Each structure stands twice: as structure tokens, then as C-alpha cells.
mmCIF file of C-alpha atoms in Angstrom:
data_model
loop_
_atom_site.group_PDB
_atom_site.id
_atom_site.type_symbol
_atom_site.label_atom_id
_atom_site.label_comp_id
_atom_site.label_asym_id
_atom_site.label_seq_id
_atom_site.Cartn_x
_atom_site.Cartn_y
_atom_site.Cartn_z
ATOM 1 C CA UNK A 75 37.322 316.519 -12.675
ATOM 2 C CA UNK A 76 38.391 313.145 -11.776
ATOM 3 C CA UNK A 77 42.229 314.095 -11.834
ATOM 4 C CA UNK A 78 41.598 317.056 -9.659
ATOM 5 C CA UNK A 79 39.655 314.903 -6.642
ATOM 6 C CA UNK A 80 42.289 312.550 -6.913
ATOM 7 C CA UNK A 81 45.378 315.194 -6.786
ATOM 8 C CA UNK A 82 43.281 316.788 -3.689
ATOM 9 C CA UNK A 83 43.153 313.282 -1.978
ATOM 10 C CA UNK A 84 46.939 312.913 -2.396
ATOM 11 C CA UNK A 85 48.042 316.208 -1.348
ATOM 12 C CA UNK A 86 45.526 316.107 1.952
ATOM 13 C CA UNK A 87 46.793 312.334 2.358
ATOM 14 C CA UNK A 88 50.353 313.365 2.133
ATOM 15 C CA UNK A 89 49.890 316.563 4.609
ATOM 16 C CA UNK A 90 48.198 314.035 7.026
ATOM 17 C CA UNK A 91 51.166 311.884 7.100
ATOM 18 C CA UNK A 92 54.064 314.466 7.266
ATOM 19 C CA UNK A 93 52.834 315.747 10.555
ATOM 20 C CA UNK A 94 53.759 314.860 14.156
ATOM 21 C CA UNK A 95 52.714 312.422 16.211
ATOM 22 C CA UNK A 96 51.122 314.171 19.242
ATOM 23 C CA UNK A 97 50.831 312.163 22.617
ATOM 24 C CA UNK A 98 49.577 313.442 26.096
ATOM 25 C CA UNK A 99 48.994 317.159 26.574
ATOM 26 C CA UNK A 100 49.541 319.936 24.457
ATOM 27 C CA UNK A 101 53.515 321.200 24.646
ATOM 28 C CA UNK A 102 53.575 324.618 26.788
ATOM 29 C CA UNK A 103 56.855 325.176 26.714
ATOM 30 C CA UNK A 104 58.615 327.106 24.358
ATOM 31 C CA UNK A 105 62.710 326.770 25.655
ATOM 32 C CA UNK A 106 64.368 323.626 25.526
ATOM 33 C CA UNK A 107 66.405 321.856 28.085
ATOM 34 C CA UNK A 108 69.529 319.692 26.783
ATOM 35 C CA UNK A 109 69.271 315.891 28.381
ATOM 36 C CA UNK A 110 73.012 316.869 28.862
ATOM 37 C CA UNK A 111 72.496 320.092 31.231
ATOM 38 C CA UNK A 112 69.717 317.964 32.900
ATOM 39 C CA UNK A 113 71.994 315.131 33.813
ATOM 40 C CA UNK A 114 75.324 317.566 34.909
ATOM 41 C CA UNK A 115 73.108 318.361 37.491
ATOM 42 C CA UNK A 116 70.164 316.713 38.097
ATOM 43 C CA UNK A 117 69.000 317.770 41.674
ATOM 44 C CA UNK A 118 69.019 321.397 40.574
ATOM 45 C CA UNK A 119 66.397 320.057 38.087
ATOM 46 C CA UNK A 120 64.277 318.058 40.366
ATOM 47 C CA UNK A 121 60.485 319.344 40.475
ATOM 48 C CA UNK A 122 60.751 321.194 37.496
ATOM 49 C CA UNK A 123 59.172 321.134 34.373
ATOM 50 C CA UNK A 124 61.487 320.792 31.563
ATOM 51 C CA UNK A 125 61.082 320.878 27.603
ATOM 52 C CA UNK A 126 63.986 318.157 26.033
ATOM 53 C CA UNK A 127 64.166 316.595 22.642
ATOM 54 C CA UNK A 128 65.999 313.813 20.832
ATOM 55 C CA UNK A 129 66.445 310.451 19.300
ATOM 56 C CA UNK A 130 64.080 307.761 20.713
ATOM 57 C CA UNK A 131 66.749 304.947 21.513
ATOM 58 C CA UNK A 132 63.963 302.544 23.298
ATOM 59 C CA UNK A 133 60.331 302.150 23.850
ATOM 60 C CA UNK A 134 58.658 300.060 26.297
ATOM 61 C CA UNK A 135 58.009 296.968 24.295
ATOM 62 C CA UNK A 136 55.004 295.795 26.960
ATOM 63 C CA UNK A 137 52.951 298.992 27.644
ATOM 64 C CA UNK A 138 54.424 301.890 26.057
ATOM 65 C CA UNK A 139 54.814 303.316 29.411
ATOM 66 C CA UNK A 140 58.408 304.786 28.824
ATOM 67 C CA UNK A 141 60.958 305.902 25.612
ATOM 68 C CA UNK A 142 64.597 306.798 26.138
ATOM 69 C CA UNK A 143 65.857 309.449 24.552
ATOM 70 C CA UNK A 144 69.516 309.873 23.185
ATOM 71 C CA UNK A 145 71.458 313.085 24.927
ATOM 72 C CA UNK A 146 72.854 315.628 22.829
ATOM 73 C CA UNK A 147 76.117 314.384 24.810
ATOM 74 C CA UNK A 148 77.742 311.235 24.184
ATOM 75 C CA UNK A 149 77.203 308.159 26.067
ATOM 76 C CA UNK A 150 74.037 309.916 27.932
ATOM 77 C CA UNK A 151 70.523 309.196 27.755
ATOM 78 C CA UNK A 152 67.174 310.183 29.858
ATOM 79 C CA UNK A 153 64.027 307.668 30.217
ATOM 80 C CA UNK A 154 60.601 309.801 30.011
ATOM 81 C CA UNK A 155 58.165 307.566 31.919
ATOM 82 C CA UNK A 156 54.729 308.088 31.946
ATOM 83 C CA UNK A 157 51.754 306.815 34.037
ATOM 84 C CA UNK A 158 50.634 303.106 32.603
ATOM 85 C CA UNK A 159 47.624 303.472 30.117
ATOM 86 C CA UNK A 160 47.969 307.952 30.018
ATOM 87 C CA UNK A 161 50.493 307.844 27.124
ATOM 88 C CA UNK A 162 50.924 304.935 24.985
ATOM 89 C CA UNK A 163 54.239 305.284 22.965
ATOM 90 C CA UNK A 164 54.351 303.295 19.920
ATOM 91 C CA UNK A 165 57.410 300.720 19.698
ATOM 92 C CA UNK A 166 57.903 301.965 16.115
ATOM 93 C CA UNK A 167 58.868 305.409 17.406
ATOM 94 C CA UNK A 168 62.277 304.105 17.993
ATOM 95 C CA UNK A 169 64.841 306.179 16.064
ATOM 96 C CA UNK A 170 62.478 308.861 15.179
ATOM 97 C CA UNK A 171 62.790 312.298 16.806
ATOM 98 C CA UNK A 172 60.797 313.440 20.209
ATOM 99 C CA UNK A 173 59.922 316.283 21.806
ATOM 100 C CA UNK A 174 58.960 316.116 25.319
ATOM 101 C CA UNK A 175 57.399 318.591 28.297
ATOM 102 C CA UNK A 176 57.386 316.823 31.733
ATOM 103 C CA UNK A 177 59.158 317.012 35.779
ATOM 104 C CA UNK A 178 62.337 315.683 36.195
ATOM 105 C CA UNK A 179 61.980 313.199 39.681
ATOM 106 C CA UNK A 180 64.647 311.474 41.700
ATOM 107 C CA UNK A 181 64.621 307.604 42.045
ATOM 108 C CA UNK A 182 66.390 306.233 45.073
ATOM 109 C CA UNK A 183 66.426 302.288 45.473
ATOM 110 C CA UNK A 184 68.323 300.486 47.932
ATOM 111 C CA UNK A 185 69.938 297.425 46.628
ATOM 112 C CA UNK A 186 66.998 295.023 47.470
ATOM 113 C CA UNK A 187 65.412 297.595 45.422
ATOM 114 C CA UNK A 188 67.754 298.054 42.913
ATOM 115 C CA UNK A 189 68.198 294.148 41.965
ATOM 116 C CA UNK A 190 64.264 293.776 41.541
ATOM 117 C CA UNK A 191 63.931 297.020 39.334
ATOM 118 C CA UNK A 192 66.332 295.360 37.107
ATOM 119 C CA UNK A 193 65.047 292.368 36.835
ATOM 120 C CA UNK A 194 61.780 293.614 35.874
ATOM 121 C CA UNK A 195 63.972 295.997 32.976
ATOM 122 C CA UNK A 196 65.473 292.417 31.842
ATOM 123 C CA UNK A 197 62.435 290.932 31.743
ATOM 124 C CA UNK A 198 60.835 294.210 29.304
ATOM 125 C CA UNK A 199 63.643 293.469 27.013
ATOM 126 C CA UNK A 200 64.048 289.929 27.485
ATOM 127 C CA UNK A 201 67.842 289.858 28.564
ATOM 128 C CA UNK A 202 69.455 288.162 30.965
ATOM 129 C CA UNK A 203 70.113 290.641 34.636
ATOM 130 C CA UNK A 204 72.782 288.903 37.279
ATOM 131 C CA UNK A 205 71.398 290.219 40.476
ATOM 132 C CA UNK A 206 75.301 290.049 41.532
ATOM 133 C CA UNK A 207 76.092 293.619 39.141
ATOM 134 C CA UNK A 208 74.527 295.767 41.851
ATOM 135 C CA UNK A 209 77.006 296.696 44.188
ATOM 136 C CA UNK A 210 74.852 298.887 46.205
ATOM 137 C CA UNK A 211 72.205 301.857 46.107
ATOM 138 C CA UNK A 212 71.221 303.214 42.912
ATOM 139 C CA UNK A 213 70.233 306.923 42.400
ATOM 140 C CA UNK A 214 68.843 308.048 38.808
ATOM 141 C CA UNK A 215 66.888 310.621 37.229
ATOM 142 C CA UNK A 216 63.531 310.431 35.034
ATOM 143 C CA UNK A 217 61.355 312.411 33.219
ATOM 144 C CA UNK A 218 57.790 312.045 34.441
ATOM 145 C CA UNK A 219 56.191 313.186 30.404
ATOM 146 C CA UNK A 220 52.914 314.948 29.736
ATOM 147 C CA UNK A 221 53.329 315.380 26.515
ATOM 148 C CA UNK A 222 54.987 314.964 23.461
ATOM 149 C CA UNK A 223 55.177 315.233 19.901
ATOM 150 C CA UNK A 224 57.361 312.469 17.764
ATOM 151 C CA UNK A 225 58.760 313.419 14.361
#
């Protein structure tokens, strides 16, 4: 009797770990997105709610406010930010897979704008930002998440 409580407690114990990681809402959406088709044009995207999935390249070492995930093209990547405190991503996430529902949004920052939003990035990942890389305006597209589910 022993054996079989214990072969139970592994096989519920092993089911428990193989699943996903769910974070936010519940995922809606059914049809993904590529990052890739997202980012060859971006303002036909803005305002809508998009499903995308792939490699988690980053997480927000200080709040878990934001993951980057890896495009299915090369050289390409979209940040899914969330609300401070509504979705914690875990730092160990990185290199697993994600699946993500949320709004694609436009950023706009002048320079003065610019230069401080990097040094704050810098300062996340403790590197080093010269203020003297931005040229000028910076434009870039996010994911605003509601939910996700990491693999």
C-alpha cells in the first residue's frame, strides 16, 4: 500500500511541475501574431490586442515589470511590459518559452526623454549608458501584457 501512495505522490508531483506557468489573465486568444509581422509594421498594430510567443531573452531584474521576448526573425525582439505589482515575472524565466495576449502601444520620447529612459534601463541592468548615443527622438513599440503562460 505504501508503494502505491508513494507512486501516486510522484506522478501528481511530477504533473504539477510539467505544467505552465500562468501569469495575469486567462489567454483569449487563439491565433498568434509573429514579433516579426508586429515589428514590419507596427502602427498597423497599434491598439490591438495581439497573441505572440517566444524565447524570454530578459526579465526585469528589479520588479518583474517587463520580459523581452526573442522574434521569430533575427536580430528582433519585443519588450511585454506590464503595470508594476499586476504581473510579477520571475527572473528565472529567462530562456524558457512565453506565450503572451496584450495591446501593442507606441512610445515616443524626445531626446531629453530618450537619454533619461536609458539611463533608468542601465541602471535595471547595471551597465554603463553614455547619454551622448542618442542622437535624437526615439520611437518604439511595446506590448502592454495581460497575460501569459511560460513554458
Amino acid at each position: 500500500m505504501n508503494k502505491l501512495v508513494i507512486l501516486l505522490f510522484l506522478l501528481v508531483s511530477v504533473a504539477a511541475y510539467a505544467q505552465s506557468d500562468k501569469y495575469g489573465k486567462e489567454i483569449s486568444l487563439t491565433e498568434k501574431t509573429s514579433i516579426s509581422k508586429i515589428l514590419s509594421k507596427p502602427d498597423e498594430f497599434v491598439g490591438k490586442t495581439v497573441l505572440v510567443e517566444g524565447e524570454i531573452l530578459d526579465v526585469c531584474a528589479m520588479a518583474g515589470c517587463w520580459m523581452e521576448l526573442k522574434s521569430d526573425a533575427e536580430n528582433q525582439k519585443v519588450k511585454i511590459k506590464v503595470k508594476d505589482g499586476d504581473i510579477v515575472f520571475p527572473v528565472e524565466a529567462k530562456g524558457k518559452s512565453a506565450l503572451v495576449e496584450g495591446t501593442v502601444y507606441k512610445i515616443e520620447l524626445t531626446k531629453e526623454e530618450a537619454i533619461e529612459y536609458y539611463e533608468h534601463v542601465a541602471a535595471e541592468q547595471g551597465t554603463e549608458f553614455d547619454a551622448a548615443s542618442v542622437k535624437g527622438p526615439v520611437t518604439f513599440y511595446q506590448i502592454k501584457g495581460i497575460g501569459a503562460v511560460i513554458n
